[in-house]
Short mmCIF file of C-alpha atoms in Angstrom, two decimals:
data_model
loop_
_atom_site.label_atom_id
_atom_site.label_comp_id
_atom_site.label_asym_id
_atom_site.label_seq_id
_atom_site.Cartn_x
_atom_site.Cartn_y
_atom_site.Cartn_z
CA MET A 22 146.41 121.81 -76.71
CA PRO A 23 146.27 118.54 -78.65
CA THR A 24 144.74 115.55 -76.97
CA LEU A 25 147.31 114.09 -74.58
CA LEU A 26 148.11 110.61 -75.90
CA ARG A 27 150.35 109.19 -73.25
CA LEU A 28 151.91 105.80 -73.80
CA ARG A 29 150.60 104.14 -70.68
CA ALA A 30 149.55 100.80 -69.29
CA ALA A 31 145.99 99.78 -70.04
CA ALA A 32 145.26 99.23 -66.37
CA LEU A 33 145.75 102.93 -65.74
CA THR A 34 142.54 103.51 -67.62
CA ALA A 35 140.74 101.07 -65.35
CA THR A 36 142.14 102.62 -62.17
CA ALA A 37 141.66 106.18 -63.52
CA VAL A 38 144.61 107.66 -61.68
CA LEU A 39 144.13 111.46 -61.50
CA LEU A 40 146.94 113.78 -60.37
CA SER A 41 147.84 117.52 -59.79
CA ALA A 42 151.17 119.45 -59.52
CA VAL A 43 152.61 121.38 -56.59
CA LEU A 44 156.00 120.03 -55.42
CA GLY A 45 159.41 121.15 -56.61
CA GLY A 46 162.96 122.00 -55.77
CA CYS A 47 166.11 120.31 -57.03
CA GLY A 48 169.40 120.18 -55.20
CA ASP A 49 170.78 118.58 -52.07
CA ASP A 50 174.18 119.97 -51.18
CA ASP A 51 174.59 117.47 -48.32
CA ALA A 52 174.88 114.60 -50.82
CA LYS A 53 177.74 115.97 -52.92
CA ASP A 54 180.42 113.69 -51.46
CA GLU A 55 178.17 110.74 -50.70
CA ASP A 56 178.50 107.41 -52.53
CA LEU A 57 174.86 107.11 -53.56
CA THR A 58 175.21 103.40 -54.31
CA GLN A 59 175.77 102.82 -50.59
CA GLN A 60 172.78 104.76 -49.33
CA GLU A 61 170.30 102.98 -47.09
CA LEU A 62 166.62 103.59 -47.76
CA SER A 63 164.32 104.44 -44.89
CA TRP A 64 161.17 102.47 -45.68
CA GLN A 65 158.04 103.72 -43.92
CA ASP A 66 154.28 103.52 -44.35
CA CYS A 67 153.32 105.47 -47.44
CA PRO A 68 151.93 108.97 -46.93
CA THR A 69 148.84 110.28 -48.69
CA PRO A 70 149.68 111.10 -52.32
CA SER A 71 151.04 114.58 -52.91
CA ASP A 72 149.25 117.06 -55.11
CA ALA A 73 151.74 116.21 -57.82
CA GLN A 74 150.69 112.57 -57.55
CA GLY A 75 147.00 113.39 -57.60
CA GLY A 76 146.10 113.65 -53.95
CA GLY A 77 143.62 111.27 -52.37
CA SER A 78 144.19 108.59 -49.76
CA ALA A 79 147.22 106.52 -48.83
CA PRO A 80 147.28 103.12 -50.57
CA SER A 81 145.01 100.44 -49.12
CA PRO A 82 146.64 97.42 -47.52
CA LEU A 83 147.76 94.53 -49.70
CA PRO A 84 145.54 91.45 -50.07
CA ASP A 85 147.31 89.76 -47.14
CA GLY A 86 146.93 92.86 -44.94
CA ASP A 87 150.54 94.06 -45.24
CA GLU A 88 151.09 97.76 -45.74
CA TRP A 89 152.79 99.36 -48.71
CA GLN A 90 156.10 100.99 -47.84
CA CYS A 91 157.64 104.13 -49.35
CA ALA A 92 161.13 105.63 -49.32
CA THR A 93 163.14 108.34 -51.06
CA MET A 94 166.30 107.46 -52.99
CA LYS A 95 168.88 110.11 -53.74
CA ALA A 96 170.15 110.31 -57.35
CA PRO A 97 172.41 112.81 -59.12
CA LEU A 98 170.55 115.69 -60.71
CA ASP A 99 173.08 115.56 -63.55
CA TRP A 100 174.52 112.14 -64.33
CA ASP A 101 177.45 113.86 -66.04
CA ASP A 102 178.26 115.40 -62.65
CA PRO A 103 177.43 112.61 -60.18
CA LYS A 104 179.07 114.44 -57.25
CA GLY A 105 176.96 117.54 -57.82
CA ASP A 106 173.45 118.31 -56.63
CA SER A 107 171.10 115.42 -56.04
CA ILE A 108 167.37 114.89 -56.39
CA GLY A 109 165.00 112.62 -54.51
CA LEU A 110 163.24 109.75 -56.28
CA GLU A 111 160.16 108.38 -54.54
CA LEU A 112 159.88 104.58 -54.34
CA ILE A 113 157.15 102.20 -53.21
CA ARG A 114 157.38 98.49 -52.44
CA ALA A 115 155.45 95.45 -51.28
CA ARG A 116 157.64 92.88 -49.57
CA THR A 117 157.54 89.36 -50.97
CA THR A 118 155.17 86.83 -49.44
CA GLY A 119 157.57 83.96 -50.14
CA ASP A 120 160.26 82.41 -47.98
CA ALA A 121 163.68 84.01 -48.01
CA GLY A 122 165.12 81.09 -49.92
CA GLU A 123 162.59 81.54 -52.71
CA ARG A 124 163.11 85.28 -53.11
CA ILE A 125 164.68 86.29 -56.44
CA GLY A 126 165.04 90.00 -55.68
CA SER A 127 163.12 93.15 -56.51
CA LEU A 128 160.87 93.40 -59.56
CA ILE A 129 160.77 97.04 -60.66
CA PHE A 130 157.76 98.34 -62.62
CA ASN A 131 157.33 101.32 -64.90
CA PHE A 132 153.76 101.86 -66.09
CA GLY A 133 154.33 104.23 -68.96
CA GLY A 134 153.55 107.81 -69.85
CA PRO A 135 156.10 109.17 -69.88
CA GLY A 136 154.98 111.03 -66.81
CA LEU A 137 152.90 108.58 -64.78
CA SER A 138 153.47 108.02 -61.07
CA GLY A 139 154.49 104.46 -60.32
CA VAL A 140 154.01 105.15 -56.60
CA THR A 141 150.29 105.77 -57.06
CA THR A 142 149.82 103.16 -59.80
CA LEU A 143 151.41 100.02 -58.39
CA PRO A 144 148.95 99.70 -55.47
CA GLY A 145 146.14 99.41 -58.03
CA PHE A 146 147.68 96.10 -59.05
CA GLY A 147 147.63 94.60 -55.54
CA ASP A 148 145.68 91.57 -56.75
CA ALA A 149 147.05 91.32 -60.29
CA PHE A 150 150.67 90.90 -59.23
CA GLU A 151 150.20 88.71 -56.15
CA THR A 152 151.62 85.69 -58.03
CA LEU A 153 154.77 87.64 -58.85
CA ARG A 154 155.00 88.75 -55.24
CA THR A 155 155.62 85.16 -54.17
CA ARG A 156 159.25 85.52 -55.30
CA TYR A 157 159.84 89.27 -55.64
CA ASP A 158 159.54 92.43 -53.69
CA LEU A 159 157.28 94.51 -55.95
CA VAL A 160 158.82 97.97 -56.48
CA SER A 161 157.86 101.02 -58.49
CA PHE A 162 158.85 104.67 -58.48
CA ASP A 163 158.09 108.17 -59.65
CA PRO A 164 160.63 108.85 -62.40
CA ARG A 165 162.55 112.12 -62.21
CA GLY A 166 160.24 115.02 -63.07
CA VAL A 167 157.15 113.06 -61.99
CA GLY A 168 155.01 113.04 -58.84
CA ARG A 169 157.15 113.32 -55.72
CA SER A 170 160.42 113.06 -57.69
CA ASP A 171 161.12 116.76 -58.25
CA PRO A 172 158.15 117.21 -60.59
CA VAL A 173 158.19 119.45 -63.63
CA LEU A 174 155.74 122.32 -63.09
CA CYS A 175 154.15 124.34 -65.87
CA ALA A 176 150.62 125.80 -65.97
CA ASN A 177 148.20 126.10 -63.05
CA ASP A 178 144.81 124.38 -62.88
CA GLN A 179 142.86 127.26 -64.39
CA GLN A 180 145.32 127.59 -67.24
CA LEU A 181 145.15 123.84 -67.89
CA ASP A 182 141.37 123.93 -68.07
CA ALA A 183 141.63 126.45 -70.90
CA TYR A 184 144.60 124.62 -72.42
CA PHE A 185 142.74 121.35 -72.86
CA GLN A 186 139.51 123.03 -73.95
CA GLN A 187 140.93 125.00 -76.87
CA ASP A 188 140.55 123.91 -80.48
CA ALA A 189 143.33 121.39 -81.09
CA THR A 190 142.47 121.02 -84.80
CA PRO A 191 142.47 124.60 -86.12
CA ASP A 192 140.45 125.35 -89.23
CA THR A 193 141.18 129.08 -89.46
CA THR A 194 144.18 131.35 -89.18
CA ALA A 195 142.88 132.71 -85.88
CA GLU A 196 142.46 129.23 -84.41
CA ARG A 197 145.92 128.23 -85.57
CA THR A 198 147.46 131.33 -84.01
CA GLU A 199 145.66 130.65 -80.74
CA LEU A 200 146.90 127.05 -80.65
CA LEU A 201 150.49 128.02 -81.41
CA ASP A 202 150.48 130.86 -78.88
CA SER A 203 148.96 128.68 -76.18
CA THR A 204 151.49 125.91 -76.76
CA LYS A 205 154.37 128.36 -76.57
CA GLU A 206 152.96 129.89 -73.39
CA PHE A 207 152.73 126.42 -71.80
CA ASN A 208 156.32 125.63 -72.77
CA ASP A 209 157.53 129.01 -71.51
CA ASP A 210 155.82 128.36 -68.18
CA CYS A 211 157.62 125.03 -67.93
CA GLU A 212 160.96 126.72 -68.47
CA GLN A 213 160.21 129.46 -65.99
CA ASN A 214 159.00 127.11 -63.25
CA SER A 215 161.28 124.10 -63.80
CA GLU A 216 164.39 125.34 -65.60
CA LYS A 217 166.82 123.36 -63.42
CA ILE A 218 165.27 119.92 -63.92
CA LEU A 219 164.34 120.18 -67.64
CA PRO A 220 167.72 119.18 -69.06
CA HIS A 221 167.87 116.12 -66.84
CA VAL A 222 164.64 114.18 -67.50
CA ARG A 223 165.71 112.21 -70.56
CA THR A 224 165.05 108.50 -70.69
CA THR A 225 168.79 107.89 -70.49
CA ASP A 226 168.77 109.71 -67.12
CA ALA A 227 165.91 107.52 -65.90
CA ALA A 228 167.76 104.39 -67.10
CA ARG A 229 170.77 105.37 -65.01
CA ASP A 230 168.41 105.94 -62.09
CA LEU A 231 167.19 102.35 -62.60
CA ASP A 232 170.69 101.01 -62.32
CA LEU A 233 171.34 103.02 -59.17
CA MET A 234 168.04 101.65 -57.82
CA ARG A 235 169.19 98.11 -58.62
CA GLN A 236 172.34 98.64 -56.59
CA VAL A 237 170.62 100.33 -53.66
CA LEU A 238 168.12 97.44 -53.55
CA SER A 239 171.08 95.02 -53.44
CA ASP A 240 170.22 93.20 -56.67
CA GLU A 241 172.97 91.81 -58.87
CA LYS A 242 170.70 92.08 -61.94
CA LEU A 243 167.76 94.31 -62.84
CA HIS A 244 164.48 92.43 -62.89
CA TYR A 245 161.97 94.68 -64.60
CA PHE A 246 158.41 94.79 -65.97
CA GLY A 247 157.82 97.73 -68.32
CA PHE A 248 154.52 98.77 -69.86
CA SER A 249 154.15 101.09 -72.87
CA TYR A 250 156.72 103.91 -72.53
CA GLY A 251 158.21 101.69 -69.83
CA THR A 252 159.32 99.35 -72.63
CA GLU A 253 161.33 102.20 -74.16
CA LEU A 254 162.89 102.91 -70.77
CA GLY A 255 163.70 99.22 -70.38
CA GLY A 256 165.19 99.06 -73.87
CA VAL A 257 167.44 102.05 -73.20
CA TYR A 258 168.52 100.41 -69.92
CA ALA A 259 169.38 97.21 -71.77
CA HIS A 260 171.42 99.21 -74.28
CA LEU A 261 173.37 101.01 -71.57
CA PHE A 262 173.78 98.04 -69.18
CA PRO A 263 173.32 94.80 -71.14
CA GLN A 264 175.32 92.70 -68.69
CA ARG A 265 173.07 93.78 -65.82
CA VAL A 266 169.78 92.69 -67.38
CA GLY A 267 168.02 90.02 -65.38
CA ARG A 268 164.49 88.78 -66.06
CA VAL A 269 162.77 91.51 -68.06
CA VAL A 270 159.34 91.75 -69.70
CA PHE A 271 158.05 94.42 -72.09
CA ASP A 272 154.25 94.76 -72.60
CA ALA A 273 152.45 97.25 -74.90
CA VAL A 274 155.67 97.82 -76.77
CA VAL A 275 156.94 101.14 -78.13
CA ASP A 276 158.48 100.98 -81.61
CA PRO A 277 162.05 102.20 -81.00
CA THR A 278 162.74 102.76 -84.69
CA ARG A 279 160.15 105.52 -85.17
CA ASP A 280 160.62 109.25 -84.82
CA PRO A 281 157.81 111.36 -83.29
CA GLU A 282 156.05 111.90 -86.61
CA GLN A 283 156.06 108.20 -87.42
CA SER A 284 154.87 107.38 -83.90
CA SER A 285 152.01 109.86 -84.16
CA LEU A 286 151.00 108.46 -87.53
CA GLY A 287 151.12 104.94 -86.09
CA GLN A 288 148.84 106.03 -83.24
CA ALA A 289 146.40 107.54 -85.72
CA LYS A 290 146.15 104.16 -87.41
CA GLY A 291 146.03 102.36 -84.05
CA PHE A 292 143.18 104.38 -82.59
CA GLN A 293 141.26 104.20 -85.86
CA LEU A 294 141.62 100.42 -85.73
CA ALA A 295 140.39 100.42 -82.14
CA LEU A 296 137.39 102.54 -83.11
CA ASP A 297 136.60 100.16 -85.97
CA ASN A 298 136.82 97.23 -83.56
CA TYR A 299 134.58 98.99 -81.03
CA ALA A 300 131.98 99.70 -83.73
CA GLU A 301 132.05 96.10 -84.95
CA ASP A 302 131.58 94.85 -81.42
CA CYS A 303 128.72 97.25 -80.77
CA VAL A 304 126.70 96.34 -83.85
CA SER A 305 127.29 92.60 -83.28
CA LYS A 306 125.39 92.60 -79.99
CA SER A 307 122.08 90.77 -79.96
CA GLY A 308 120.22 93.79 -78.64
CA GLY A 309 121.62 96.06 -81.32
CA CYS A 310 123.96 99.02 -81.04
CA PRO A 311 122.35 102.17 -79.58
CA VAL A 312 124.84 104.48 -81.27
CA GLY A 313 124.58 103.23 -84.86
CA ASP A 314 122.96 100.68 -87.12
CA SER A 315 126.19 99.59 -88.84
CA VAL A 316 129.92 99.99 -88.38
CA GLN A 317 130.00 102.88 -90.82
CA ASP A 318 126.93 104.46 -89.23
CA VAL A 319 128.62 104.41 -85.81
CA LYS A 320 131.68 106.16 -87.23
CA ASP A 321 129.64 108.61 -89.27
CA ARG A 322 127.60 109.65 -86.25
CA ILE A 323 130.73 110.17 -84.16
CA ALA A 324 132.20 112.31 -86.95
CA THR A 325 129.01 114.36 -87.08
CA LEU A 326 129.09 114.83 -83.31
CA LEU A 327 132.68 116.10 -83.42
CA ASN A 328 131.92 118.46 -86.28
CA ASP A 329 128.87 119.81 -84.46
CA LEU A 330 130.92 120.36 -81.31
CA ASP A 331 133.51 122.25 -83.29
CA ARG A 332 130.78 124.78 -84.12
CA LYS A 333 128.84 124.67 -80.86
CA PRO A 334 129.91 122.90 -77.64
CA ILE A 335 127.33 121.29 -75.36
CA PRO A 336 127.14 121.23 -71.54
CA GLY A 337 129.88 119.05 -70.03
CA VAL A 338 131.00 118.88 -66.42
CA PHE A 339 129.67 122.14 -64.94
CA PRO A 340 130.70 124.86 -65.52
CA ARG A 341 132.75 123.64 -68.50
CA GLU A 342 131.39 122.77 -71.91
CA LEU A 343 132.22 119.73 -74.00
CA THR A 344 134.30 120.96 -76.92
CA GLN A 345 135.40 119.02 -79.94
CA SER A 346 138.86 118.60 -78.38
CA ALA A 347 137.45 117.33 -75.08
CA ALA A 348 135.12 114.89 -76.85
CA THR A 349 138.00 113.53 -78.94
CA GLY A 350 140.03 113.02 -75.77
CA GLY A 351 137.13 111.22 -74.10
CA ILE A 352 136.68 108.85 -77.02
CA ILE A 353 140.41 108.11 -77.08
CA GLU A 354 140.42 107.45 -73.34
CA ALA A 355 137.68 104.84 -73.70
CA LEU A 356 139.53 103.12 -76.56
CA TYR A 357 142.52 102.32 -74.34
CA SER A 358 140.68 99.38 -72.83
CA GLN A 359 137.96 97.06 -74.13
CA GLU A 360 136.49 97.18 -70.62
CA PHE A 361 135.65 100.83 -71.28
CA TRP A 362 133.77 100.30 -74.53
CA GLN A 363 130.45 100.26 -72.71
CA TYR A 364 131.32 103.61 -71.13
CA LEU A 365 131.96 104.95 -74.62
CA THR A 366 128.53 103.75 -75.76
CA ASP A 367 126.89 105.39 -72.75
CA ALA A 368 128.85 108.60 -73.24
CA LEU A 369 127.95 108.83 -76.92
CA GLN A 370 124.27 108.24 -76.17
CA GLN A 371 124.32 111.06 -73.63
CA ALA A 372 126.18 113.38 -75.95
CA TYR A 373 123.74 112.79 -78.80
CA ALA A 374 121.05 113.82 -76.33
CA GLY A 375 122.92 117.03 -75.45
CA ASP A 376 124.69 115.87 -72.27
CA GLY A 377 128.49 115.86 -72.58
CA SER A 378 129.31 115.09 -68.92
CA LEU A 379 130.45 111.47 -69.33
CA LEU A 380 132.61 112.17 -72.38
CA MET A 381 134.16 115.08 -70.50
CA ALA A 382 134.81 112.91 -67.45
CA LEU A 383 136.65 110.45 -69.71
CA SER A 384 138.61 113.33 -71.22
CA ASP A 385 139.49 114.60 -67.75
CA THR A 386 140.93 111.19 -66.88
CA ASN A 387 143.02 111.30 -70.02
CA ASN A 388 144.34 114.75 -69.08
CA GLY A 389 144.95 113.99 -65.41
CA ARG A 390 142.22 116.18 -63.95
CA SER A 391 140.64 115.13 -60.66
CA GLU A 392 137.00 115.71 -59.73
CA ASN A 393 137.97 118.69 -57.58
CA GLY A 394 139.45 120.47 -60.62
CA GLU A 395 143.11 119.88 -59.78
CA TYR A 396 145.54 118.47 -62.33
CA ASP A 397 148.46 116.13 -61.88
CA ASN A 398 151.83 117.06 -63.30
CA SER A 399 151.65 114.31 -65.92
CA ALA A 400 151.02 116.70 -68.84
CA ALA A 401 154.05 118.71 -67.83
CA ALA A 402 156.20 115.63 -67.28
CA TYR A 403 155.04 114.04 -70.52
CA THR A 404 156.02 117.11 -72.49
CA ALA A 405 159.33 117.57 -70.68
CA ILE A 406 160.49 113.97 -71.10
CA SER A 407 159.23 113.62 -74.67
CA CYS A 408 160.81 116.89 -75.81
CA ALA A 409 164.12 116.18 -74.07
CA ASP A 410 164.25 112.76 -75.74
CA ALA A 411 163.19 113.59 -79.29
CA LYS A 412 165.32 115.76 -81.59
CA PRO A 413 162.77 116.63 -84.33
CA ARG A 414 160.88 119.92 -84.07
CA TYR A 415 157.83 120.42 -86.29
CA ASP A 416 156.29 123.78 -87.16
CA ALA A 417 152.76 124.60 -88.27
CA ALA A 418 153.62 124.69 -91.96
CA TYR A 419 155.06 121.17 -91.73
CA VAL A 420 151.97 119.88 -89.94
CA GLU A 421 149.68 121.36 -92.56
CA ARG A 422 151.63 119.59 -95.31
CA LYS A 423 151.21 116.31 -93.43
CA LEU A 424 147.49 116.62 -92.69
CA PRO A 425 146.32 114.62 -95.77
CA GLU A 426 148.50 111.67 -94.74
CA PHE A 427 147.21 111.75 -91.17
CA ARG A 428 143.59 112.09 -92.31
CA ALA A 429 144.03 109.09 -94.57
CA ALA A 430 145.29 107.11 -91.56
CA SER A 431 142.36 108.24 -89.40
CA PRO A 432 139.51 110.47 -90.48
CA LEU A 433 138.56 110.99 -86.82
CA PHE A 434 141.90 111.26 -85.02
CA GLY A 435 144.32 112.25 -87.76
CA ASP A 436 144.04 116.02 -87.38
CA SER A 437 144.48 115.94 -83.62
CA LEU A 438 147.53 113.70 -83.74
CA ALA A 439 149.10 115.72 -86.54
CA TRP A 440 148.74 118.99 -84.67
CA GLY A 441 150.05 117.31 -81.55
CA MET A 442 153.48 117.29 -83.20
CA ILE A 443 153.93 121.04 -82.46
CA GLY A 444 154.20 120.36 -78.72
CA CYS A 445 158.01 120.53 -78.69
CA THR A 446 158.44 123.31 -81.24
CA ASP A 447 159.32 126.00 -78.67
CA TRP A 448 160.83 123.72 -76.05
CA ALA A 449 163.79 125.12 -74.10
CA VAL A 450 165.90 121.94 -74.16
CA ALA A 451 167.24 120.35 -77.33
CA GLY A 452 166.10 116.80 -78.03
CA ALA A 453 168.63 113.98 -77.75
CA ALA A 454 167.95 111.81 -80.80
CA ASP A 455 165.51 110.91 -83.57
CA HIS A 456 164.64 107.70 -81.73
CA PRO A 457 166.05 105.68 -78.82
CA ASP A 458 168.91 103.21 -79.17
CA VAL A 459 167.90 99.89 -77.63
CA SER A 460 170.47 97.56 -79.18
CA ALA A 461 171.63 95.28 -76.37
CA PRO A 462 174.16 92.65 -77.50
CA GLY A 463 175.03 90.33 -74.65
CA SER A 464 171.82 90.97 -72.71
CA ALA A 465 169.81 88.18 -71.12
CA PRO A 466 166.56 87.34 -72.96
CA ILE A 467 163.84 89.99 -72.83
CA LEU A 468 160.24 88.84 -73.28
CA VAL A 469 158.44 91.25 -75.67
CA VAL A 470 154.63 91.01 -75.66
CA GLY A 471 152.66 92.63 -78.51
CA ASN A 472 148.86 93.01 -78.73
CA THR A 473 147.36 92.96 -82.23
CA GLY A 474 144.58 95.36 -81.20
CA ASP A 475 146.69 97.85 -79.27
CA PRO A 476 145.72 101.44 -80.23
CA ALA A 477 148.50 103.42 -78.51
CA THR A 478 151.50 101.19 -79.23
CA PRO A 479 150.55 99.34 -82.42
CA TYR A 480 151.41 95.67 -82.67
CA GLU A 481 154.20 96.22 -85.23
CA GLY A 482 156.25 97.87 -82.52
CA ALA A 483 156.84 94.54 -80.77
CA ARG A 484 158.61 93.05 -83.79
CA ALA A 485 160.59 96.27 -84.27
CA MET A 486 161.71 96.11 -80.61
CA VAL A 487 162.76 92.47 -80.95
CA ASN A 488 164.80 93.23 -84.05
CA SER A 489 166.35 96.32 -82.48
CA LEU A 490 167.36 94.57 -79.26
CA GLY A 491 169.42 92.21 -81.40
CA LYS A 492 169.84 88.56 -82.14
CA GLY A 493 169.20 86.28 -79.22
CA VAL A 494 167.84 89.00 -76.94
CA GLY A 495 164.21 89.78 -77.82
CA VAL A 496 161.69 86.94 -77.51
CA GLU A 497 158.40 87.81 -79.19
CA LEU A 498 154.99 86.77 -77.85
CA THR A 499 151.77 87.81 -79.61
CA TYR A 500 148.41 88.35 -77.97
CA ARG A 501 145.44 88.52 -80.33
CA GLY A 502 143.28 90.86 -78.31
CA GLN A 503 142.08 94.40 -77.77
CA GLY A 504 143.23 97.33 -75.65
CA HIS A 505 146.55 98.76 -74.59
CA GLY A 506 148.70 95.94 -73.29
CA ALA A 507 148.25 92.19 -72.80
CA TYR A 508 149.11 91.10 -69.23
CA ASP A 509 146.26 93.09 -67.72
CA SER A 510 143.79 91.36 -70.08
CA LYS A 511 143.96 88.39 -67.68
CA ASN A 512 144.54 86.09 -70.64
CA LYS A 513 145.82 82.88 -69.10
CA CYS A 514 148.22 82.17 -71.95
CA VAL A 515 149.88 85.57 -71.66
CA GLN A 516 150.01 85.56 -67.89
CA GLY A 517 151.31 82.00 -67.86
CA ALA A 518 154.16 82.87 -70.21
CA VAL A 519 155.08 86.05 -68.35
CA ASN A 520 154.84 84.49 -64.91
CA GLY A 521 156.77 81.43 -66.07
CA TYR A 522 159.65 83.58 -67.21
CA LEU A 523 159.75 85.99 -64.28
CA LEU A 524 159.25 83.33 -61.59
CA ASP A 525 161.00 80.28 -63.02
CA GLY A 526 163.20 81.62 -65.82
CA LYS A 527 161.30 79.65 -68.49
CA VAL A 528 161.77 81.51 -71.78
CA PRO A 529 158.76 80.96 -74.08
CA ARG A 530 159.33 79.87 -77.64
CA THR A 531 159.72 83.01 -79.73
CA GLY A 532 156.71 83.53 -81.96
CA THR A 533 154.26 82.11 -79.41
CA VAL A 534 150.69 83.30 -80.06
CA CYS A 535 148.03 83.68 -77.36
CA THR A 536 144.35 84.08 -78.25
#
């Protein structure tokens, strides 16, 4: 299995949300004749997260002591048959701290993936979003196919251990066959276990869910904060419902003009840039860099480590070994956030000494594996949503022809990202389009925040999103920083611009740069 490069919010790295999959079951015959826009949500204290959300404890109280509240919203399984079977979408909210007269409405968050649970993620931002809570109820949700919202189920925990450990960059015919067979087996398991939901997890379905959510929450307009893949979801919403767009912000922006191959190639360049920036930062420290004497030495030593692991893994998290694939995933995980660069240094030091436990722990976080060995359903949901959205299907021969281009983009990550393109080859559901349509003439302004050092959604995607939204819609703001996303960097310029728009409707001057 190729390293799982989800398009997610940077803060998810810091909170290290780990999940596992168990729930299922579409269909609610009782709702067939119900007007779902008129449903009343039954808000209650949030339960402990399900296995599909990662398990663990119920969310801690908010900074002011209030409790998080959860509810289940019914939505059509098939939006082409809205009177047919329904599914349940899990929501979470924090009521506003402001006076009723100051309340704007609900601010709905999507934190990326696709496949990440908003119900388990939003509480991790209890402090970060307190300013926004002064005028909004903060709301997030598990998109369809994710967490408690009729999750896609594929492989079990033992199968996933083997899946993520296998050689994701085959050098021989036997390794290539093993990778292709394993990918097909994973996809077949998804079809067998989740056949009913698979055709209905496209981003267009989730966008229609958002508009139903807006109505059920009694908001005239959708106020929305999307991170990473959440910017694609927000763009698709704006395309489908431009007149219903309220105050909307996109951060860590997906390039809507790229097909899966172009996106993978862009990520290869983005993570290589992040690695270069990490190496430069390490060697610039006054005490020296413990994993290399120069930028090139740092990268050369990492390349040597990965090559050595390809031949002979080292002890990881008992009883598993650190393979080349796991090490690559651990390095990528640490590059999502500048705050994790020190962890990468520590992990590399340990690995050079024969201890792969920290790199494997980082890889486990990337793959959604908890300390008790259980996985979330994010790998399954990521695959299901991505494959239902994207029309192209790439076979092994095509990947092999493209390897030189990917290696030129990134000597370290190119192979892994190239081979990752086979993930949808044997998928049971046809993809919808080459790339999403986000044109939104007539929409209210959408603030689009791009980070020049973003590895997962390269900076160029912000300009592409602005241009694709259309004239007078996208407002571009640039953050010259590191990591995936900008708002979570705590940069005062970025947060001031975002908060000013969401709270007071002040649209920044397009082209604003924050450093």
